[in-house]
Amino acid sequence: MMRLLDNVEYRRVESSEDLEAVARVRYKAYDPIGMAPKTGSVLIDDADFAPNAHVIGIYYEENLVSTIRIHHVTQRHPTGMATTYFKDVMDPLLDAGRTFIDPVRFAADPEILRQLPGIPYLTLRVATMATDFFGADYCLSVVKPNHKAFYQRVFNSKPLIEPRHIMPYDITVGLYGSDAHKELQGIYRRFPFFNSEAFERRMMFAPASEMGSPVLTVRPTARLAQARVH
């Protein structure tokens, strides 16, 4: 995984051109499983432009291979898939001051995925980075029940409520949460490639106004972080 990570870079998706490329990857990923829209388009939606949204592209050898959208969900900025479809669960937690990372819209090019099956891990690395950067209480997973074993294994995620059917996707999903205060350091020990240096996380998620110059690409720092641990 570390060797694969050496050939990966992350990019903040902010331009219309990059968003179009993200939409193409989403379509490639969703169409084979029946989740791509048949009419109109929901591949890029209003939530991509929410003030708490961070759309990230993962590039392998300079080609976009996967993407994920992160929402930093707080009482002030509640936009996220979890708050949209599990409002009854999320609202009391937000009222109590809890904060969340809600990673959704995970999509990987199926052709690349067959060649590089480790790409999902390096895509979800963005979620741990965001959890660390924002100091969130929980990292959420809104996923189909048949995917819950993966998130339980990687993040030790726990179900927060029974799965429910949602539209317009016409699928059943569950809401799972990983307690960052208990789990994050253990995740880093089990999966060192999830780790990162503070400056990488800042380049990925800090407001553009704080960066001084546009962030073009972000190189992974997992090796540096792992060396520091040892």
C-alpha positions as protocol buffer text, in pm:
chain_id: "A"
residue {
  index: 1
  type: MET
  ca { x: 0 y: 0 z: 0 }
}
residue {
  index: 2
  type: MET
  ca { x: 286 y: 239 z: 75 }
}
residue {
  index: 3
  type: ARG
  ca { x: 438 y: 167 z: -266 }
}
residue {
  index: 4
  type: LEU
  ca { x: 103 y: 235 z: -430 }
}
residue {
  index: 5
  type: LEU
  ca { x: 74 y: 555 z: -231 }
}
residue {
  index: 6
  type: ASP
  ca { x: 409 y: 670 z: -372 }
}
residue {
  index: 7
  type: ASN
  ca { x: 240 y: 703 z: -712 }
}
residue {
  index: 8
  type: VAL
  ca { x: -72 y: 878 z: -583 }
}
residue {
  index: 9
  type: GLU
  ca { x: -151 y: 1244 z: -539 }
}
residue {
  index: 10
  type: TYR
  ca { x: -460 y: 1418 z: -407 }
}
residue {
  index: 11
  type: ARG
  ca { x: -623 y: 1728 z: -550 }
}
residue {
  index: 12
  type: ARG
  ca { x: -887 y: 1964 z: -421 }
}
residue {
  index: 13
  type: VAL
  ca { x: -1161 y: 1968 z: -686 }
}
residue {
  index: 14
  type: GLU
  ca { x: -1265 y: 2329 z: -734 }
}
residue {
  index: 15
  type: SER
  ca { x: -1272 y: 2408 z: -1106 }
}
residue {
  index: 16
  type: SER
  ca { x: -1561 y: 2323 z: -1339 }
}
residue {
  index: 17
  type: GLU
  ca { x: -1324 y: 2115 z: -1550 }
}
residue {
  index: 18
  type: ASP
  ca { x: -1220 y: 1903 z: -1253 }
}
residue {
  index: 19
  type: LEU
  ca { x: -1585 y: 1864 z: -1146 }
}
residue {
  index: 20
  type: GLU
  ca { x: -1670 y: 1734 z: -1493 }
}
residue {
  index: 21
  type: ALA
  ca { x: -1394 y: 1475 z: -1458 }
}
residue {
  index: 22
  type: VAL
  ca { x: -1534 y: 1377 z: -1116 }
}
residue {
  index: 23
  type: ALA
  ca { x: -1881 y: 1338 z: -1271 }
}
residue {
  index: 24
  type: ARG
  ca { x: -1738 y: 1103 z: -1534 }
}
residue {
  index: 25
  type: VAL
  ca { x: -1574 y: 884 z: -1269 }
}
residue {
  index: 26
  type: ARG
  ca { x: -1894 y: 881 z: -1065 }
}
residue {
  index: 27
  type: TYR
  ca { x: -2090 y: 769 z: -1371 }
}
residue {
  index: 28
  type: LYS
  ca { x: -1839 y: 493 z: -1450 }
}
residue {
  index: 29
  type: ALA
  ca { x: -1864 y: 368 z: -1093 }
}
residue {
  index: 30
  type: TYR
  ca { x: -2241 y: 400 z: -1046 }
}
residue {
  index: 31
  type: ASP
  ca { x: -2373 y: 286 z: -1384 }
}
residue {
  index: 32
  type: PRO
  ca { x: -2270 y: -84 z: -1353 }
}
residue {
  index: 33
  type: ILE
  ca { x: -2450 y: -110 z: -1017 }
}
residue {
  index: 34
  type: GLY
  ca { x: -2764 y: 70 z: -1134 }
}
residue {
  index: 35
  type: MET
  ca { x: -2709 y: 393 z: -940 }
}
residue {
  index: 36
  type: ALA
  ca { x: -2635 y: 628 z: -1230 }
}
residue {
  index: 37
  type: PRO
  ca { x: -2924 y: 859 z: -1327 }
}
residue {
  index: 38
  type: LYS
  ca { x: -3120 y: 751 z: -1634 }
}
residue {
  index: 39
  type: THR
  ca { x: -3248 y: 1102 z: -1701 }
}
residue {
  index: 40
  type: GLY
  ca { x: -3115 y: 1438 z: -1593 }
}
residue {
  index: 41
  type: SER
  ca { x: -2810 y: 1443 z: -1370 }
}
residue {
  index: 42
  type: VAL
  ca { x: -2749 y: 1407 z: -999 }
}
residue {
  index: 43
  type: LEU
  ca { x: -2382 y: 1323 z: -1048 }
}
residue {
  index: 44
  type: ILE
  ca { x: -2294 y: 1679 z: -944 }
}
residue {
  index: 45
  type: ASP
  ca { x: -2542 y: 1823 z: -695 }
}
residue {
  index: 46
  type: ASP
  ca { x: -2587 y: 2119 z: -462 }
}
residue {
  index: 47
  type: ALA
  ca { x: -2413 y: 1934 z: -179 }
}
residue {
  index: 48
  type: ASP
  ca { x: -2089 y: 1945 z: -381 }
}
residue {
  index: 49
  type: PHE
  ca { x: -2094 y: 2324 z: -336 }
}
residue {
  index: 50
  type: ALA
  ca { x: -2197 y: 2340 z: 30 }
}
residue {
  index: 51
  type: PRO
  ca { x: -1970 y: 2551 z: 254 }
}
residue {
  index: 52
  type: ASN
  ca { x: -1873 y: 2239 z: 453 }
}
residue {
  index: 53
  type: ALA
  ca { x: -1803 y: 2024 z: 145 }
}
residue {
  index: 54
  type: HIS
  ca { x: -1461 y: 1912 z: 22 }
}
residue {
  index: 55
  type: VAL
  ca { x: -1454 y: 1722 z: -307 }
}
residue {
  index: 56
  type: ILE
  ca { x: -1124 y: 1540 z: -349 }
}
residue {
  index: 57
  type: GLY
  ca { x: -979 y: 1367 z: -653 }
}
residue {
  index: 58
  type: ILE
  ca { x: -728 y: 1083 z: -623 }
}
residue {
  index: 59
  type: TYR
  ca { x: -483 y: 1065 z: -910 }
}
residue {
  index: 60
  type: TYR
  ca { x: -261 y: 770 z: -997 }
}
residue {
  index: 61
  type: GLU
  ca { x: 24 y: 851 z: -1233 }
}
residue {
  index: 62
  type: GLU
  ca { x: -156 y: 1182 z: -1305 }
}
residue {
  index: 63
  type: ASN
  ca { x: -486 y: 1014 z: -1405 }
}
residue {
  index: 64
  type: LEU
  ca { x: -803 y: 1063 z: -1199 }
}
residue {
  index: 65
  type: VAL
  ca { x: -887 y: 715 z: -1066 }
}
residue {
  index: 66
  type: SER
  ca { x: -1124 y: 785 z: -776 }
}
residue {
  index: 67
  type: THR
  ca { x: -1299 y: 1060 z: -586 }
}
residue {
  index: 68
  type: ILE
  ca { x: -1472 y: 1120 z: -255 }
}
residue {
  index: 69
  type: ARG
  ca { x: -1671 y: 1405 z: -103 }
}
residue {
  index: 70
  type: ILE
  ca { x: -1620 y: 1500 z: 260 }
}
residue {
  index: 71
  type: HIS
  ca { x: -1869 y: 1700 z: 464 }
}
residue {
  index: 72
  type: HIS
  ca { x: -1757 y: 1842 z: 797 }
}
residue {
  index: 73
  type: VAL
  ca { x: -2095 y: 1827 z: 968 }
}
residue {
  index: 74
  type: THR
  ca { x: -2161 y: 2064 z: 1258 }
}
residue {
  index: 75
  type: GLN
  ca { x: -2464 y: 2233 z: 1407 }
}
residue {
  index: 76
  type: ARG
  ca { x: -2372 y: 2546 z: 1212 }
}
residue {
  index: 77
  type: HIS
  ca { x: -2308 y: 2359 z: 886 }
}
residue {
  index: 78
  type: PRO
  ca { x: -2529 y: 2047 z: 892 }
}
residue {
  index: 79
  type: THR
  ca { x: -2523 y: 1959 z: 521 }
}
residue {
  index: 80
  type: GLY
  ca { x: -2440 y: 1593 z: 465 }
}
residue {
  index: 81
  type: MET
  ca { x: -2594 y: 1267 z: 351 }
}
residue {
  index: 82
  type: ALA
  ca { x: -2631 y: 1147 z: 709 }
}
residue {
  index: 83
  type: THR
  ca { x: -2828 y: 1456 z: 813 }
}
residue {
  index: 84
  type: THR
  ca { x: -3041 y: 1437 z: 499 }
}
residue {
  index: 85
  type: TYR
  ca { x: -3152 y: 1076 z: 540 }
}
residue {
  index: 86
  type: PHE
  ca { x: -3106 y: 1019 z: 915 }
}
residue {
  index: 87
  type: LYS
  ca { x: -3217 y: 1356 z: 1049 }
}
residue {
  index: 88
  type: ASP
  ca { x: -3390 y: 1199 z: 1348 }
}
residue {
  index: 89
  type: VAL
  ca { x: -3061 y: 1044 z: 1460 }
}
residue {
  index: 90
  type: MET
  ca { x: -2828 y: 1329 z: 1369 }
}
residue {
  index: 91
  type: ASP
  ca { x: -3019 y: 1631 z: 1500 }
}
residue {
  index: 92
  type: PRO
  ca { x: -2998 y: 1535 z: 1871 }
}
residue {
  index: 93
  type: LEU
  ca { x: -2626 y: 1460 z: 1834 }
}
residue {
  index: 94
  type: LEU
  ca { x: -2564 y: 1795 z: 1665 }
}
residue {
  index: 95
  type: ASP
  ca { x: -2769 y: 1972 z: 1933 }
}
residue {
  index: 96
  type: ALA
  ca { x: -2539 y: 1808 z: 2189 }
}
residue {
  index: 97
  type: GLY
  ca { x: -2238 y: 1964 z: 2015 }
}
residue {
  index: 98
  type: ARG
  ca { x: -2106 y: 1653 z: 1839 }
}
residue {
  index: 99
  type: THR
  ca { x: -1922 y: 1702 z: 1508 }
}
residue {
  index: 100
  type: PHE
  ca { x: -1883 y: 1458 z: 1222 }
}
residue {
  index: 101
  type: ILE
  ca { x: -1698 y: 1373 z: 906 }
}
residue {
  index: 102
  type: ASP
  ca { x: -1946 y: 1237 z: 652 }
}
residue {
  index: 103
  type: PRO
  ca { x: -1756 y: 1083 z: 358 }
}
residue {
  index: 104
  type: VAL
  ca { x: -1985 y: 1010 z: 63 }
}
residue {
  index: 105
  type: ARG
  ca { x: -1986 y: 993 z: -316 }
}
residue {
  index: 106
  type: PHE
  ca { x: -1700 y: 746 z: -310 }
}
residue {
  index: 107
  type: ALA
  ca { x: -1640 y: 644 z: -672 }
}
residue {
  index: 108
  type: ALA
  ca { x: -1354 y: 463 z: -842 }
}
residue {
  index: 109
  type: ASP
  ca { x: -1297 y: 389 z: -1209 }
}
residue {
  index: 110
  type: PRO
  ca { x: -1390 y: 17 z: -1237 }
}
residue {
  index: 111
  type: GLU
  ca { x: -1114 y: -54 z: -1490 }
}
residue {
  index: 112
  type: ILE
  ca { x: -848 y: 94 z: -1264 }
}
residue {
  index: 113
  type: LEU
  ca { x: -998 y: -80 z: -963 }
}
residue {
  index: 114
  type: ARG
  ca { x: -944 y: -420 z: -1123 }
}
residue {
  index: 115
  type: GLN
  ca { x: -576 y: -336 z: -1170 }
}
residue {
  index: 116
  type: LEU
  ca { x: -526 y: -156 z: -838 }
}
residue {
  index: 117
  type: PRO
  ca { x: -760 y: -304 z: -575 }
}
residue {
  index: 118
  type: GLY
  ca { x: -593 y: -93 z: -304 }
}
residue {
  index: 119
  type: ILE
  ca { x: -741 y: 231 z: -440 }
}
residue {
  index: 120
  type: PRO
  ca { x: -1048 y: 224 z: -207 }
}
residue {
  index: 121
  type: TYR
  ca { x: -820 y: 232 z: 97 }
}
residue {
  index: 122
  type: LEU
  ca { x: -622 y: 527 z: -39 }
}
residue {
  index: 123
  type: THR
  ca { x: -948 y: 704 z: -122 }
}
residue {
  index: 124
  type: LEU
  ca { x: -1090 y: 653 z: 228 }
}
residue {
  index: 125
  type: ARG
  ca { x: -761 y: 780 z: 368 }
}
residue {
  index: 126
  type: VAL
  ca { x: -911 y: 1122 z: 297 }
}
residue {
  index: 127
  type: ALA
  ca { x: -1176 y: 1052 z: 563 }
}
residue {
  index: 128
  type: THR
  ca { x: -920 y: 986 z: 837 }
}
residue {
  index: 129
  type: MET
  ca { x: -726 y: 1295 z: 734 }
}
residue {
  index: 130
  type: ALA
  ca { x: -1041 y: 1507 z: 760 }
}
residue {
  index: 131
  type: THR
  ca { x: -1135 y: 1354 z: 1095 }
}
residue {
  index: 132
  type: ASP
  ca { x: -790 y: 1445 z: 1224 }
}
residue {
  index: 133
  type: PHE
  ca { x: -778 y: 1794 z: 1070 }
}
residue {
  index: 134
  type: PHE
  ca { x: -1119 y: 1905 z: 1195 }
}
residue {
  index: 135
  type: GLY
  ca { x: -1098 y: 1722 z: 1528 }
}
residue {
  index: 136
  type: ALA
  ca { x: -1434 y: 1558 z: 1460 }
}
residue {
  index: 137
  type: ASP
  ca { x: -1597 y: 1335 z: 1717 }
}
residue {
  index: 138
  type: TYR
  ca { x: -1712 y: 1070 z: 1469 }
}
residue {
  index: 139
  type: CYS
  ca { x: -1637 y: 952 z: 1119 }
}
residue {
  index: 140
  type: LEU
  ca { x: -1962 y: 833 z: 963 }
}
residue {
  index: 141
  type: SER
  ca { x: -2040 y: 579 z: 692 }
}
residue {
  index: 142
  type: VAL
  ca { x: -2370 y: 586 z: 501 }
}
residue {
  index: 143
  type: VAL
  ca { x: -2341 y: 257 z: 312 }
}
residue {
  index: 144
  type: LYS
  ca { x: -2533 y: -44 z: 195 }
}
residue {
  index: 145
  type: PRO
  ca { x: -2562 y: -319 z: 458 }
}
residue {
  index: 146
  type: ASN
  ca { x: -2348 y: -554 z: 247 }
}
residue {
  index: 147
  type: HIS
  ca { x: -2060 y: -303 z: 275 }
}
residue {
  index: 148
  type: LYS
  ca { x: -2078 y: -265 z: 651 }
}
residue {
  index: 149
  type: ALA
  ca { x: -1822 y: -541 z: 718 }
}
residue {
  index: 150
  type: PHE
  ca { x: -1555 y: -342 z: 536 }
}
residue {
  index: 151
  type: TYR
  ca { x: -1617 y: -30 z: 746 }
}
residue {
  index: 152
  type: GLN
  ca { x: -1636 y: -233 z: 1065 }
}
residue {
  index: 153
  type: ARG
  ca { x: -1301 y: -394 z: 984 }
}
residue {
  index: 154
  type: VAL
  ca { x: -1123 y: -73 z: 886 }
}
residue {
  index: 155
  type: PHE
  ca { x: -1283 y: 190 z: 1112 }
}
residue {
  index: 156
  type: ASN
  ca { x: -1449 y: -29 z: 1378 }
}
residue {
  index: 157
  type: SER
  ca { x: -1771 y: 148 z: 1286 }
}
residue {
  index: 158
  type: LYS
  ca { x: -2085 y: 76 z: 1487 }
}
residue {
  index: 159
  type: PRO
  ca { x: -2446 y: 89 z: 1361 }
}
residue {
  index: 160
  type: LEU
  ca { x: -2632 y: 399 z: 1484 }
}
residue {
  index: 161
  type: ILE
  ca { x: -2976 y: 291 z: 1359 }
}
residue {
  index: 162
  type: GLU
  ca { x: -3140 y: 19 z: 1152 }
}
residue {
  index: 163
  type: PRO
  ca { x: -3090 y: 48 z: 773 }
}
residue {
  index: 164
  type: ARG
  ca { x: -3361 y: 234 z: 583 }
}
residue {
  index: 165
  type: HIS
  ca { x: -3469 y: 281 z: 222 }
}
residue {
  index: 166
  type: ILE
  ca { x: -3381 y: 616 z: 65 }
}
residue {
  index: 167
  type: MET
  ca { x: -3477 y: 797 z: -252 }
}
residue {
  index: 168
  type: PRO
  ca { x: -3393 y: 907 z: -522 }
}
residue {
  index: 169
  type: TYR
  ca { x: -3130 y: 633 z: -519 }
}
residue {
  index: 170
  type: ASP
  ca { x: -3390 y: 361 z: -444 }
}
residue {
  index: 171
  type: ILE
  ca { x: -3148 y: 174 z: -218 }
}
residue {
  index: 172
  type: THR
  ca { x: -3129 y: 62 z: 142 }
}
residue {
  index: 173
  type: VAL
  ca { x: -2845 y: 208 z: 348 }
}
residue {
  index: 174
  type: GLY
  ca { x: -2733 y: 201 z: 707 }
}
residue {
  index: 175
  type: LEU
  ca { x: -2573 y: 471 z: 921 }
}
residue {
  index: 176
  type: TYR
  ca { x: -2253 y: 369 z: 1097 }
}
residue {
  index: 177
  type: GLY
  ca { x: -2016 y: 571 z: 1312 }
}
residue {
  index: 178
  type: SER
  ca { x: -1656 y: 539 z: 1426 }
}
residue {
  index: 179
  type: ASP
  ca { x: -1572 y: 717 z: 1752 }
}
residue {
  index: 180
  type: ALA
  ca { x: -1262 y: 916 z: 1654 }
}
residue {
  index: 181
  type: HIS
  ca { x: -1148 y: 967 z: 2013 }
}
residue {
  index: 182
  type: LYS
  ca { x: -1133 y: 591 z: 2065 }
}
residue {
  index: 183
  type: GLU
  ca { x: -1050 y: 456 z: 1720 }
}
residue {
  index: 184
  type: LEU
  ca { x: -833 y: 697 z: 1520 }
}
residue {
  index: 185
  type: GLN
  ca { x: -494 y: 610 z: 1670 }
}
residue {
  index: 186
  type: GLY
  ca { x: -574 y: 239 z: 1645 }
}
residue {
  index: 187
  type: ILE
  ca { x: -659 y: 285 z: 1277 }
}
residue {
  index: 188
  type: TYR
  ca { x: -319 y: 445 z: 1223 }
}
residue {
  index: 189
  type: ARG
  ca { x: -146 y: 152 z: 1394 }
}
residue {
  index: 190
  type: ARG
  ca { x: -332 y: -108 z: 1189 }
}
residue {
  index: 191
  type: PHE
  ca { x: -314 y: 84 z: 861 }
}
residue {
  index: 192
  type: PRO
  ca { x: -8 y: 315 z: 866 }
}
residue {
  index: 193
  type: PHE
  ca { x: -84 y: 441 z: 514 }
}
residue {
  index: 194
  type: PHE
  ca { x: -388 y: 624 z: 659 }
}
residue {
  index: 195
  type: ASN
  ca { x: -158 y: 845 z: 863 }
}
residue {
  index: 196
  type: SER
  ca { x: -44 y: 1191 z: 751 }
}
residue {
  index: 197
  type: GLU
  ca { x: 150 y: 1497 z: 853 }
}
residue {
  index: 198
  type: ALA
  ca { x: -29 y: 1812 z: 966 }
}
residue {
  index: 199
  type: PHE
  ca { x: 87 y: 2013 z: 665 }
}
residue {
  index: 200
  type: GLU
  ca { x: -67 y: 1757 z: 425 }
}
residue {
  index: 201
  type: ARG
  ca { x: -400 y: 1782 z: 605 }
}
residue {
  index: 202
  type: ARG
  ca { x: -381 y: 2161 z: 596 }
}
residue {
  index: 203
  type: MET
  ca { x: -314 y: 2163 z: 222 }
}
residue {
  index: 204
  type: MET
  ca { x: -613 y: 1936 z: 173 }
}
residue {
  index: 205
  type: PHE
  ca { x: -874 y: 2108 z: 389 }
}
residue {
  index: 206
  type: ALA
  ca { x: -769 y: 2456 z: 501 }
}
residue {
  index: 207
  type: PRO
  ca { x: -967 y: 2746 z: 348 }
}
residue {
  index: 208
  type: ALA
  ca { x: -811 y: 2881 z: 32 }
}
residue {
  index: 209
  type: SER
  ca { x: -785 y: 3222 z: 198 }
}
residue {
  index: 210
  type: GLU
  ca { x: -539 y: 3076 z: 450 }
}
residue {
  index: 211
  type: MET
  ca { x: -314 y: 2907 z: 195 }
}
residue {
  index: 212
  type: GLY
  ca { x: -178 y: 3218 z: 23 }
}
residue {
  index: 213
  type: SER
  ca { x: -151 y: 3046 z: -315 }
}
residue {
  index: 214
  type: PRO
  ca { x: -369 y: 2789 z: -494 }
}
residue {
  index: 215
  type: VAL
  ca { x: -314 y: 2427 z: -390 }
}
residue {
  index: 216
  type: LEU
  ca { x: -256 y: 2227 z: -708 }
}
residue {
  index: 217
  type: THR
  ca { x: -157 y: 1883 z: -583 }
}
residue {
  index: 218
  type: VAL
  ca { x: -107 y: 1724 z: -243 }
}
residue {
  index: 219
  type: ARG
  ca { x: 154 y: 1453 z: -206 }
}
residue {
  index: 220
  type: PRO
  ca { x: 93 y: 1186 z: 61 }
}
residue {
  index: 221
  type: THR
  ca { x: 302 y: 1207 z: 376 }
}
residue {
  index: 222
  type: ALA
  ca { x: 222 y: 867 z: 527 }
}
residue {
  index: 223
  type: ARG
  ca { x: 586 y: 755 z: 509 }
}
residue {
  index: 224
  type: LEU
  ca { x: 698 y: 1066 z: 696 }
}
residue {
  index: 225
  type: ALA
  ca { x: 430 y: 1018 z: 959 }
}
residue {
  index: 226
  type: GLN
  ca { x: 522 y: 652 z: 1001 }
}
residue {
  index: 227
  type: ALA
  ca { x: 892 y: 735 z: 1037 }
}
residue {
  index: 228
  type: ARG
  ca { x: 807 y: 993 z: 1304 }
}
residue {
  index: 229
  type: VAL
  ca { x: 611 y: 731 z: 1501 }
}
residue {
  index: 230
  type: HIS
  ca { x: 916 y: 503 z: 1504 }
}
